[in-house]
Coordinates of C-alpha atoms in Angstrom, one line a residue:
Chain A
X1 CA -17.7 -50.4 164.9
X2 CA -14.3 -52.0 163.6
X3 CA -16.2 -51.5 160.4
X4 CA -16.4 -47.9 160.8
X5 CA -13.0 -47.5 162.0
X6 CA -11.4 -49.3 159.1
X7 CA -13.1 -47.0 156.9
X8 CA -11.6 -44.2 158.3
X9 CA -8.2 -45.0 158.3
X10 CA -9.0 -45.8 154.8
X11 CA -10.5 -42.4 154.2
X12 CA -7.9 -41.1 156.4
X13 CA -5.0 -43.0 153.9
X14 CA -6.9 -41.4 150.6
X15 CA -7.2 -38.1 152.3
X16 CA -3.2 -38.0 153.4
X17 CA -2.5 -38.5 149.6
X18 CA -4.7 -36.4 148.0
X19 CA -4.2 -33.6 150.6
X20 CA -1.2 -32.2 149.1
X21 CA -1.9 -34.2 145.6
X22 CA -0.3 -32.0 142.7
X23 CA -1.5 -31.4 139.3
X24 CA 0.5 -33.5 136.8
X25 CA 2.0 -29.9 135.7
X26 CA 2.9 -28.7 139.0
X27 CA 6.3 -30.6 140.2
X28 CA 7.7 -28.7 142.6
X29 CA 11.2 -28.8 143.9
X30 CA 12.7 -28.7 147.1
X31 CA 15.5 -26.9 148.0
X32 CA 17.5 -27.2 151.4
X33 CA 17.9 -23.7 153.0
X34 CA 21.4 -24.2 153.0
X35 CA 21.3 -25.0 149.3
X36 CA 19.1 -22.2 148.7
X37 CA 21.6 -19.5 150.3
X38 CA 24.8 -21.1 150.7
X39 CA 26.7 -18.1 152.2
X40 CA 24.0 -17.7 155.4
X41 CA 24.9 -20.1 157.7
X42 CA 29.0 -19.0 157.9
X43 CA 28.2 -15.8 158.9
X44 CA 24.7 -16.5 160.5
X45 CA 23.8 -13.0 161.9
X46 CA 22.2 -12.9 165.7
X47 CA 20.6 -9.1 165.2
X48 CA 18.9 -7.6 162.2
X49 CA 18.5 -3.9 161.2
X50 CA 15.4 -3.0 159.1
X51 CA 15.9 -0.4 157.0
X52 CA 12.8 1.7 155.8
X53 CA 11.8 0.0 152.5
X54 CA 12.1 1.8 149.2
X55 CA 8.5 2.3 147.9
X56 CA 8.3 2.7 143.3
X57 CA 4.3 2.0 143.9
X58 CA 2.3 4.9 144.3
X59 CA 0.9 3.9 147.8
X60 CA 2.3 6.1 150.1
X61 CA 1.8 4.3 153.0
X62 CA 3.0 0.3 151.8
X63 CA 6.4 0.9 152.2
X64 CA 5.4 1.6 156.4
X65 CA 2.6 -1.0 156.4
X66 CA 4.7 -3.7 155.6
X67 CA 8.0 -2.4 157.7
X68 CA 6.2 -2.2 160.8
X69 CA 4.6 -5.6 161.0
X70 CA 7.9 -7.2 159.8
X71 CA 9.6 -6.8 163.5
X72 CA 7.3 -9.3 164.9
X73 CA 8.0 -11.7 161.7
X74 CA 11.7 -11.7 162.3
X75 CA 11.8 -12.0 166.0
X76 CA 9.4 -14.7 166.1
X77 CA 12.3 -16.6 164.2
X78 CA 14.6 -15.8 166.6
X79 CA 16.5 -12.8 165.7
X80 CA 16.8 -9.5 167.4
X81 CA 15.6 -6.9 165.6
X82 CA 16.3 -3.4 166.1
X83 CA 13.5 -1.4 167.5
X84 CA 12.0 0.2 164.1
X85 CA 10.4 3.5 165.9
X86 CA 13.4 4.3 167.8
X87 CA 15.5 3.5 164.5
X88 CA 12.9 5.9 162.4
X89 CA 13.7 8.5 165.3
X90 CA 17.5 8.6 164.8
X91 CA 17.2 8.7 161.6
X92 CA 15.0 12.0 161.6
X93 CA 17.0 13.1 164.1
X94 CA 20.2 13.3 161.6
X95 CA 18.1 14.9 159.1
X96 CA 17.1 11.3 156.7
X97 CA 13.6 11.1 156.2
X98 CA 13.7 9.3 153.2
X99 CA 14.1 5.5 152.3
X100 CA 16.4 6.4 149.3
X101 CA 19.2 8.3 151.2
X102 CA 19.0 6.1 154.4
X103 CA 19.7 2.9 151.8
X104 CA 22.5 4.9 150.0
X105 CA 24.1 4.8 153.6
X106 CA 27.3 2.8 153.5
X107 CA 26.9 -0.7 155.1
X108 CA 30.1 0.2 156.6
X109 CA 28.7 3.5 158.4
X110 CA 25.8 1.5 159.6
X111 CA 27.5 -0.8 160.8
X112 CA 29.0 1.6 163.2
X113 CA 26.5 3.2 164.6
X114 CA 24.0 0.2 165.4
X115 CA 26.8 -3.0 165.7
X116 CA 24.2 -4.8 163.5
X117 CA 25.2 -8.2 162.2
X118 CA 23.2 -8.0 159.2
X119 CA 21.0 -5.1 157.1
X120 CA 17.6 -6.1 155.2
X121 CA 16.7 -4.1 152.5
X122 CA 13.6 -4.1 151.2
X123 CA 12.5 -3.1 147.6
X124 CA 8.4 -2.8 147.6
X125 CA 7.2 -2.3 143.4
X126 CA 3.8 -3.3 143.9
X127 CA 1.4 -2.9 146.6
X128 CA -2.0 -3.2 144.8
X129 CA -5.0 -2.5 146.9
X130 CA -8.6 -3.4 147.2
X131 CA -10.5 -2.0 149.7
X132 CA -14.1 -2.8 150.1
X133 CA -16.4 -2.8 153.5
X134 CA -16.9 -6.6 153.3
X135 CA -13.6 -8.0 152.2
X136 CA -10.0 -5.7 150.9
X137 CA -7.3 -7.6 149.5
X138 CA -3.7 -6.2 148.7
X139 CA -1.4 -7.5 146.2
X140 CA 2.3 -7.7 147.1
X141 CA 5.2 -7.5 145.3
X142 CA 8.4 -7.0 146.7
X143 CA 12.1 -8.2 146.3
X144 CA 13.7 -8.3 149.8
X145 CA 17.8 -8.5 150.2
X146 CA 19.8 -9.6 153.5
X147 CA 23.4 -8.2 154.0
X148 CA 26.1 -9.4 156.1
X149 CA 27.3 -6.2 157.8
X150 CA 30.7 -7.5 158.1
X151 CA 31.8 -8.8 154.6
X152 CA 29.3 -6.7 153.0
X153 CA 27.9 -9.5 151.0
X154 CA 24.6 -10.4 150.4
X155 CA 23.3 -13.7 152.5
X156 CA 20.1 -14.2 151.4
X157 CA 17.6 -13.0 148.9
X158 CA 14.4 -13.2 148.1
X159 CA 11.1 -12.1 146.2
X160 CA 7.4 -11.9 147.4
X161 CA 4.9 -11.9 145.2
X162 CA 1.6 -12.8 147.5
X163 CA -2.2 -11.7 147.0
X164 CA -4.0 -11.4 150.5
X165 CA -7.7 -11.1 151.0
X166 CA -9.4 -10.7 154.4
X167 CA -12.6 -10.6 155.2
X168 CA -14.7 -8.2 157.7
X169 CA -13.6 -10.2 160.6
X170 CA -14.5 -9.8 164.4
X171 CA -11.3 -8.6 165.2
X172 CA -10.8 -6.6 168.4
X173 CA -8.5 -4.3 167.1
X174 CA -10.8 -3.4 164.3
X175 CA -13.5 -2.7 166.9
X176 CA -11.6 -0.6 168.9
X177 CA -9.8 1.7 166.4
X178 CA -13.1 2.2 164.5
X179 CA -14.4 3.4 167.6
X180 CA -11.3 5.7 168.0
X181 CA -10.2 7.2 165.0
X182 CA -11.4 7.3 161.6
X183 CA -11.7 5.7 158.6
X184 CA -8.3 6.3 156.9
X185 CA -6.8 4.1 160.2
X186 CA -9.9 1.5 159.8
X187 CA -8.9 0.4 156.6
X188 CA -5.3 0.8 157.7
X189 CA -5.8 -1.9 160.3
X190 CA -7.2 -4.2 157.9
X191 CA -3.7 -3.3 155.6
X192 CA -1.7 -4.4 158.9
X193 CA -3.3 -7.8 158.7
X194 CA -2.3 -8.2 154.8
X195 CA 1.3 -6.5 155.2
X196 CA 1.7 -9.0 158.5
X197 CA 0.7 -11.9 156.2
X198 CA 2.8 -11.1 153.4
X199 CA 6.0 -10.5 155.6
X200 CA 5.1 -13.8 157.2
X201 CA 5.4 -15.5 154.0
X202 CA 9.0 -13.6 154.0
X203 CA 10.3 -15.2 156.7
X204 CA 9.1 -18.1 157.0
X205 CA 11.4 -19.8 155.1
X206 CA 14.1 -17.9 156.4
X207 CA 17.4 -19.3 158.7
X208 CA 16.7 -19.9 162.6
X209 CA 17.6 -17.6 164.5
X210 CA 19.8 -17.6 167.5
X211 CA 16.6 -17.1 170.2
X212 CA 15.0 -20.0 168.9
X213 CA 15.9 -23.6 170.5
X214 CA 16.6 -24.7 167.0
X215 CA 19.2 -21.9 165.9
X216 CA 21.7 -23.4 163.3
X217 CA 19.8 -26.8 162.8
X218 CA 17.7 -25.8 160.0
X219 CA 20.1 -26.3 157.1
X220 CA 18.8 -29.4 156.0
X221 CA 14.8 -27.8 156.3
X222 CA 13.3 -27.4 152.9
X223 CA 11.9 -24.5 151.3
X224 CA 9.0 -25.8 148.3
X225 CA 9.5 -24.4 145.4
X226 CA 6.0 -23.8 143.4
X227 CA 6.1 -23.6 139.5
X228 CA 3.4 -23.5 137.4
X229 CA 0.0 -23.5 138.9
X230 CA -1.7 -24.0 136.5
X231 CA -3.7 -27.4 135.5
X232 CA -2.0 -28.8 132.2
X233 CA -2.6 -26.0 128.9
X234 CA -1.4 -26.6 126.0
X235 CA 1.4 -24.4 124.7
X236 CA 2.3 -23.7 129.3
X237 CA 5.2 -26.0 130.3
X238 CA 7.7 -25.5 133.5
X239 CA 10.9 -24.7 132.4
X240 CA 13.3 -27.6 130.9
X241 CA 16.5 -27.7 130.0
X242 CA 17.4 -28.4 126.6
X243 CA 20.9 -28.4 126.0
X244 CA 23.1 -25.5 127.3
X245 CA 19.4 -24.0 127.2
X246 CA 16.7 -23.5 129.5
X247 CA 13.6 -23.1 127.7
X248 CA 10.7 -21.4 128.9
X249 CA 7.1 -21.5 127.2
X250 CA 5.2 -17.9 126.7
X251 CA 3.1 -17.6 129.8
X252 CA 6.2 -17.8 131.7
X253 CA 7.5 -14.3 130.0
X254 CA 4.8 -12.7 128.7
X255 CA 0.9 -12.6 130.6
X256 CA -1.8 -13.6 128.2
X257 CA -3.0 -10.2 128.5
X258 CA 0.5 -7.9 128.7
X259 CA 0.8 -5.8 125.6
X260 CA 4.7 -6.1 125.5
X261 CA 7.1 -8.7 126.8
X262 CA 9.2 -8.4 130.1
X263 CA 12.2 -8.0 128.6
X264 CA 11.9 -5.5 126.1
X265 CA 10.7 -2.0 126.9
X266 CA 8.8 -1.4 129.6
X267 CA 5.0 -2.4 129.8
X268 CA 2.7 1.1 130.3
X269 CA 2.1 2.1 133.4
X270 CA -1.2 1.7 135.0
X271 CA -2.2 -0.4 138.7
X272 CA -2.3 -3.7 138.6
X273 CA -5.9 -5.1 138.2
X274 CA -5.2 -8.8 139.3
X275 CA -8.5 -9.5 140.6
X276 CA -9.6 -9.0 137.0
X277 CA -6.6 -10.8 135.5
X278 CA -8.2 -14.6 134.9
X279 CA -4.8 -15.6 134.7
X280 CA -4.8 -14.8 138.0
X281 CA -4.5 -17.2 141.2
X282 CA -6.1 -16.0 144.1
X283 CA -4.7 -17.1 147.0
X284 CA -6.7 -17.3 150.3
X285 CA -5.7 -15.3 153.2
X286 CA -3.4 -17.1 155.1
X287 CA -2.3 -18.8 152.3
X288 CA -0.2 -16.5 150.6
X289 CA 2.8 -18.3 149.2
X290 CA 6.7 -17.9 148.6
X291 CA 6.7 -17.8 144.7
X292 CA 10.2 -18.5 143.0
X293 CA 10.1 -18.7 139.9
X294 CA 7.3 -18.7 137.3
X295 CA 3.6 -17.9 138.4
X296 CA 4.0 -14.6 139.4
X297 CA 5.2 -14.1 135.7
X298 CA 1.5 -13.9 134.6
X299 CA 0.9 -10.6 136.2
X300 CA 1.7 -7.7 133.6
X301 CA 2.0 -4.2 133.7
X302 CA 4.5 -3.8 136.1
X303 CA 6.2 -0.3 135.0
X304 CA 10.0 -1.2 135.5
X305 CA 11.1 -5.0 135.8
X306 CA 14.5 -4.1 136.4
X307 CA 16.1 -2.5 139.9
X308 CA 19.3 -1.5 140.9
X309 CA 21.4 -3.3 144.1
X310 CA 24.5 -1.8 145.2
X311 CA 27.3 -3.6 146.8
X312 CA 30.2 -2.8 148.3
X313 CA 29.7 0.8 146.0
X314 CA 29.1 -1.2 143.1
X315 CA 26.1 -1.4 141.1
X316 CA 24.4 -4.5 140.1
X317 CA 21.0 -5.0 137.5
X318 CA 18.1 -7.0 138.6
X319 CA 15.7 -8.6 137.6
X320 CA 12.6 -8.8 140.1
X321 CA 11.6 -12.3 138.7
X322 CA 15.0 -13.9 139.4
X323 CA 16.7 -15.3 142.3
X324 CA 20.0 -14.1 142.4
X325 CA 23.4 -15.5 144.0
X326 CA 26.6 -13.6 144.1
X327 CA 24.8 -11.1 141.2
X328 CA 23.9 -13.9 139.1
X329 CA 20.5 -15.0 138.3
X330 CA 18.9 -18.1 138.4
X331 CA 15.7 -20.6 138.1
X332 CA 15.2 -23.6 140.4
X333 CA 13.6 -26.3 138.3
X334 CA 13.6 -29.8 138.0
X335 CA 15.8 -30.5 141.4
X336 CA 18.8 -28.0 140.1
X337 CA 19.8 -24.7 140.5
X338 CA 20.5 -23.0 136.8
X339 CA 22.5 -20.0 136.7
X340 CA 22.0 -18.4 133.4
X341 CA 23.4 -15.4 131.3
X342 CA 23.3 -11.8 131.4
X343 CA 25.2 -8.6 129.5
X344 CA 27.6 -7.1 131.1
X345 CA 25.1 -4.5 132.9
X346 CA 23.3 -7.4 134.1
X347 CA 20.4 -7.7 131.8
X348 CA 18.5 -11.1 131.2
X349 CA 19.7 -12.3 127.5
X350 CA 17.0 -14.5 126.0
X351 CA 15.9 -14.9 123.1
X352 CA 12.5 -16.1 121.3
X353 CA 11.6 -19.1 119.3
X354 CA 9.0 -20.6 116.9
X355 CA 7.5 -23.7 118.3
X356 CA 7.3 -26.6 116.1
X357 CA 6.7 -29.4 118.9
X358 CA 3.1 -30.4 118.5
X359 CA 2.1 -31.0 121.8
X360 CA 3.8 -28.0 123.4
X361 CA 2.4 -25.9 120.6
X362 CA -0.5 -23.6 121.7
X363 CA -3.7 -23.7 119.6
X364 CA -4.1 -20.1 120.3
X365 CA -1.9 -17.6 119.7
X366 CA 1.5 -16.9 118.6
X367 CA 3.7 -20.2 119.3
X368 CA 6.3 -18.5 120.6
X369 CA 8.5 -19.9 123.4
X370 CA 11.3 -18.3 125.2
X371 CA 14.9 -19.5 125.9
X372 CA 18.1 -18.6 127.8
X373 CA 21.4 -19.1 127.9
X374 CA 22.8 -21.4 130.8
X375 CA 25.9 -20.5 132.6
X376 CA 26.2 -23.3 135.2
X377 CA 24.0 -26.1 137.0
X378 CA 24.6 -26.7 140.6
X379 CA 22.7 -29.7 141.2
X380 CA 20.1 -30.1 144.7
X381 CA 20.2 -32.8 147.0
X382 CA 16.7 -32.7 148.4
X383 CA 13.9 -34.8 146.9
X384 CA 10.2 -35.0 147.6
Chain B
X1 CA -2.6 -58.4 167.5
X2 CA -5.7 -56.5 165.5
X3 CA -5.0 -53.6 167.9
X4 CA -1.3 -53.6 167.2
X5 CA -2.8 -53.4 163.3
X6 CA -4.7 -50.7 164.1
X7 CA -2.1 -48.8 165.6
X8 CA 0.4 -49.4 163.2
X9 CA -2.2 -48.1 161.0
X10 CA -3.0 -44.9 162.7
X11 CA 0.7 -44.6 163.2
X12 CA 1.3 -44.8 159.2
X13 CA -1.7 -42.1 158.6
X14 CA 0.1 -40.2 160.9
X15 CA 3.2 -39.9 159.0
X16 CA 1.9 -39.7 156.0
X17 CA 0.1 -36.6 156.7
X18 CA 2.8 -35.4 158.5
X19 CA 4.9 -35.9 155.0
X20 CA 2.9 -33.7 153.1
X21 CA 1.9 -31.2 155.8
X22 CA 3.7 -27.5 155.1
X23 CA 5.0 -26.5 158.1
X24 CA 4.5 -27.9 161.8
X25 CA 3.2 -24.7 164.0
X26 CA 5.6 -23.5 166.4
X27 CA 4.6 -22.1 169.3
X28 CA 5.6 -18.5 169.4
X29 CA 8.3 -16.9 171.3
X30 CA 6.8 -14.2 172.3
X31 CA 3.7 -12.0 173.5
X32 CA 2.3 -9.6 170.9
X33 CA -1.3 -9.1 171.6
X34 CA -2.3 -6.2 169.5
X35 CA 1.3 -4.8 168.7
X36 CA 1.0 -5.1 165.3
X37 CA -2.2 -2.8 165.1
X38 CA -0.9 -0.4 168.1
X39 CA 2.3 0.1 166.4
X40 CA 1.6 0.4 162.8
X41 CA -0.7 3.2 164.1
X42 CA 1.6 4.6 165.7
X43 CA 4.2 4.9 162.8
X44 CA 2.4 6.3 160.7
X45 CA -0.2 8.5 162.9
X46 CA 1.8 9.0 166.0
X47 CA 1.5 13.0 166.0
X48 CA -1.9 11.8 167.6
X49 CA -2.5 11.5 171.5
X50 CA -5.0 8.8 171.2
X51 CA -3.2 6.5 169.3
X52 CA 0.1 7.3 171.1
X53 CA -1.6 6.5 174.3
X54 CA -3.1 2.9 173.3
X55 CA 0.8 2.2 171.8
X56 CA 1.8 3.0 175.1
X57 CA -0.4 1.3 177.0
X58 CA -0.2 -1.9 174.5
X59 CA 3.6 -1.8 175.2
X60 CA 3.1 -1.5 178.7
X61 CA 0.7 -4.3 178.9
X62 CA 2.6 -6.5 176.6
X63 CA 5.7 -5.9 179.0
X64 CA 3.6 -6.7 182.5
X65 CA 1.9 -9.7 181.1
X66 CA 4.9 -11.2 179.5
X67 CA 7.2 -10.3 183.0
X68 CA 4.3 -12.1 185.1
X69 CA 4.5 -15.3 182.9
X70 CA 8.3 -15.2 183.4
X71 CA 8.6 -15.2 179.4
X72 CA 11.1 -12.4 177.9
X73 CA 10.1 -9.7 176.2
X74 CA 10.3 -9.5 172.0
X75 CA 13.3 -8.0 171.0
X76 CA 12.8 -4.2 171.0
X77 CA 9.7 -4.0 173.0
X78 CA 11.3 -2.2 176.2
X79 CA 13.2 0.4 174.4
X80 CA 10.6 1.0 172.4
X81 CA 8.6 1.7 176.0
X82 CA 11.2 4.1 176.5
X83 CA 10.7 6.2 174.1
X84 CA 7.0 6.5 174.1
X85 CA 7.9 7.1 178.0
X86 CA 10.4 9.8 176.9
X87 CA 7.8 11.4 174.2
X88 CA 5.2 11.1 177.5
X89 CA 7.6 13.2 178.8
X90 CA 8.5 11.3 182.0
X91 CA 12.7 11.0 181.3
X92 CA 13.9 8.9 183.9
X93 CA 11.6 6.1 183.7
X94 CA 12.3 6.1 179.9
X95 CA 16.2 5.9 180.7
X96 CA 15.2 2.6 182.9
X97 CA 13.6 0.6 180.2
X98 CA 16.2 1.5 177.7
X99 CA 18.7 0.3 180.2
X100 CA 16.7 -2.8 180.5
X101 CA 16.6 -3.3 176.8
X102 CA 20.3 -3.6 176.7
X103 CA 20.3 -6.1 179.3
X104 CA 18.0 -8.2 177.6
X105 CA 19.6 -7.9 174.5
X106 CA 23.2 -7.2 174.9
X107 CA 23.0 -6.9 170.9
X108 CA 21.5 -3.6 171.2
X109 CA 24.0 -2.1 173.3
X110 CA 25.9 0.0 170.9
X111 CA 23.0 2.0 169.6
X112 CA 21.0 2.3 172.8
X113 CA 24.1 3.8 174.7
X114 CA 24.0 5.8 171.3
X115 CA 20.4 7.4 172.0
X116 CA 21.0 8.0 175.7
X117 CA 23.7 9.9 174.9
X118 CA 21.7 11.9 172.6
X119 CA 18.8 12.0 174.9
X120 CA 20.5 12.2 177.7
X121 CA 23.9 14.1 177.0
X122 CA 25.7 11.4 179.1
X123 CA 27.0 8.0 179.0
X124 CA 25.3 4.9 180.4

């Protein structure tokens, strides 16, 4: 018996370690959230207005699928959110239908008319979806961006980039709207479990809020940062700094399989075929993670890597697969923040290189790597 | 003295695990049910009666339930139940909930005084 128990503390030791064991390639970095968005916790809204998110995917309804499960997302971290139906009902009711003009709304005029401390606007550019009768899975991509309605400025900042797959399940709510409705709202509910999963992964790593017994005490939580998840390849490295340059290997810009690099003119249009993609990682449902920096960079073809965000009237570049603080982009890697350069409309400046290094070199394939130009390092406190 | 081992033991597992695990479960704040489903139906097929009825009747459920456990209501739930009241045509009991909403959530004052004005032509 004491036998039995000492082994399975034993096993229970091994198990705690190799439970969230990483891959030799796959240091990730924590960040504080108060490191992470530095400006948040000043103004630290209490109530947050949705705005209806601006769809460039050709799924009509992703924009809606994924702004009506958010509500629940946010409030279950403790913020008041405005009531989205009633919201969508003003906003017809003045004659704004669409996502574009309601976002071209001055923060200031919002402001006004719902006393909201803060404005999330939300950028969907892919919403890739796979519907079958025994499991669908949807493919998110979306950059999300959270305004102080007072100063205008932007708190907090994000990008999704999650696959979700659910299974026929026994759900309830499945059962009954089957039996209601039709098939174009069956398959809809199984899209309100993905959408609800992939805002989830939005806020979870997201500031208190003030309904929550923990409001303001979170600065200090951290927010894991995954790189590469890939097992070590030859010729795939995390980003390093080398110099005043951070250098980045291939897969990290370009997919294996894109036909032109991220940077330069935009790949051809087409839907994204990740499930196909062997770079791919699939990610269980419920499992759908807060990328920052490099592995959603394996998926190609996405028609426009660049968006527009206006501030106080101005007009800012972006770059979907950047963070961004106060308009400037950056990587987390190896426990810092790196700020690196753009031009002056905002576009990533990088440029290529042959790789001589014979480890890092790939065996297959151009050996190409990528590097950019840093601007500043702002160091993190939090270790693992 | 073994014991006090062993539970120094179990104790260190313990926070190990803990070291490594993502994200402790909180419990949640608030009653949802099937809101998610009810309401994403809603938004996007609302113009029909059956699926405007079970919103309704999710709302109104979700309102009871959480009232009889003494736990407040999410954020936006009661005006919502307003205006599925108002677009059930029964006004006055719509004006109560939107009322209540303010109440609860003091930050939603300026816009709901906003929509019974408009609904209402009068101020609250």
């Amino acid at each position: 018996m004491k036998k039995n128990i000492h082994a399975i503390l034993i096993l229970c030791f091994f198990s705690s370690l190799f439970g969230c064991a990483l891959s030799p390639n796959q240091a990730p970095t924590l960040i504080s959230k108060i490191e992470y968005a530095p400006g948040f916790y000043d103004k630290h809204p209490k109530s947050i207005l949705v705005l209806p998110a601006i769809n460039t995917t050709s799924a009509a309804d992703a924009a809606d699928q994924f702004r009506y499960t958010i509500t629940k997302s946010l409030a279950e971290q403790g913020y008041y959110v405005f009531p989205i139906h009633l919201v969508d009902s003003f906003f017809k009711s003045e004659n704004l239908p669409d996502a574009e003009l309601i976002s071209n709304i001055p923060v200031k005029k919002l402001k006004e008319i719902f006393q909201a401390d803060a404005i999330l606007f939300i950028n969907i550019f892919n919403w890739d979806t796979d519907y079958e009768i025994a499991s669908s899975s949807v493919d998110v991509g979306l950059s999300y961006s959270l305004i102080d309605a007072n100063s205008e400025e932007e708190i907090w900042q994000g990008n999704i980039f999650s696959n979700s797959s659910l299974n026929a399940s026994s759900n309830d709510a499945i059962i009954f709207l089957v039996s209601l409705i039709d098939v174009a709202v069956n398959s809809a509910v199984k899209y309100t479990d993905l959408a609800t999963e992939a805002n989830t992964v939005a806020a979870n790593n997201f500031p208190y809020g003030v309904y929550r017994s923990d409001y303001h005490k979170d600065q200090n939580e951290t927010i894991v940062i995954s790189e590469s998840t890939k097992p070590f390849v030859r010729g795939v490295y995390n980003p390093k700094i080398v110099g005043n340059q951070i250098r980045v290997s291939k897969s990290f810009v370009e997919d294996m399989s894109a036909t032109s690099d991220m940077f330069g003119p935009p790949a051809p249009t087409g839907s994204l075929k990740l499930m196909a993609n062997n770079n791919f990682v699939s990610l269980p449902y419920s499992k759908a993670h807060h990328v920052v920096n490099s592995d959603y960079l394996k998926h190609s073809d996405f028609n426009d890597y660049y968006y527009y965000r206006t501030e106080n009237g101005k007009k800012y570049l972006r770059h979907r697969f950047f963070l961004y603080e106060e308009n400037k982009p950056f990587f987390i890697t190896e426990n810092k923040k790196v700020f690196i350069h753009t031009d002056d409309m905002g576009k990533i400046l990088y440029s290529k290189h042959e790789v001589t290094d014979f480890w890092t070199r790939p065996l297959i394939g151009e050996p190409i790597d990528y590097s950019f130009e840093i601007d500043r390092i702002v160091n993190l406190s939090s270790k693992l | 003295m073994i014991k006090n081992m062993y539970f120094i033991g179990i104790v260190f597992v313990m926070i190990m695990s803990n070291g490594c695990a993502q994200k402790t479960i909180k419990p949640p704040l608030y009653l949802w049910d099937n809101y998610q489903y009810t309401s994403s139906a809603y938004g996007m097929y609302g113009e029909k009666k059956e699926i405007l009825d079970r919103h309704t009747q999710e709302v109104k459920k979700i309102i009871e339930q959480s009232e009889s456990k003494n736990q407040r209501v999410a954020p936006g739930i009661y005006a919502e139940y307003g205006q599925l009241l108002y677009e059930n045509n029964k006004k006055e009991e719509a004006k109560q909930y939107l009322l209540l909403e303010k109440s609860t959530y003091p930050e939603s004052a300026h816009f709901i005084d906003l929509i019974i004005m408009r609904l209402y032509g009068e101020k609250s």
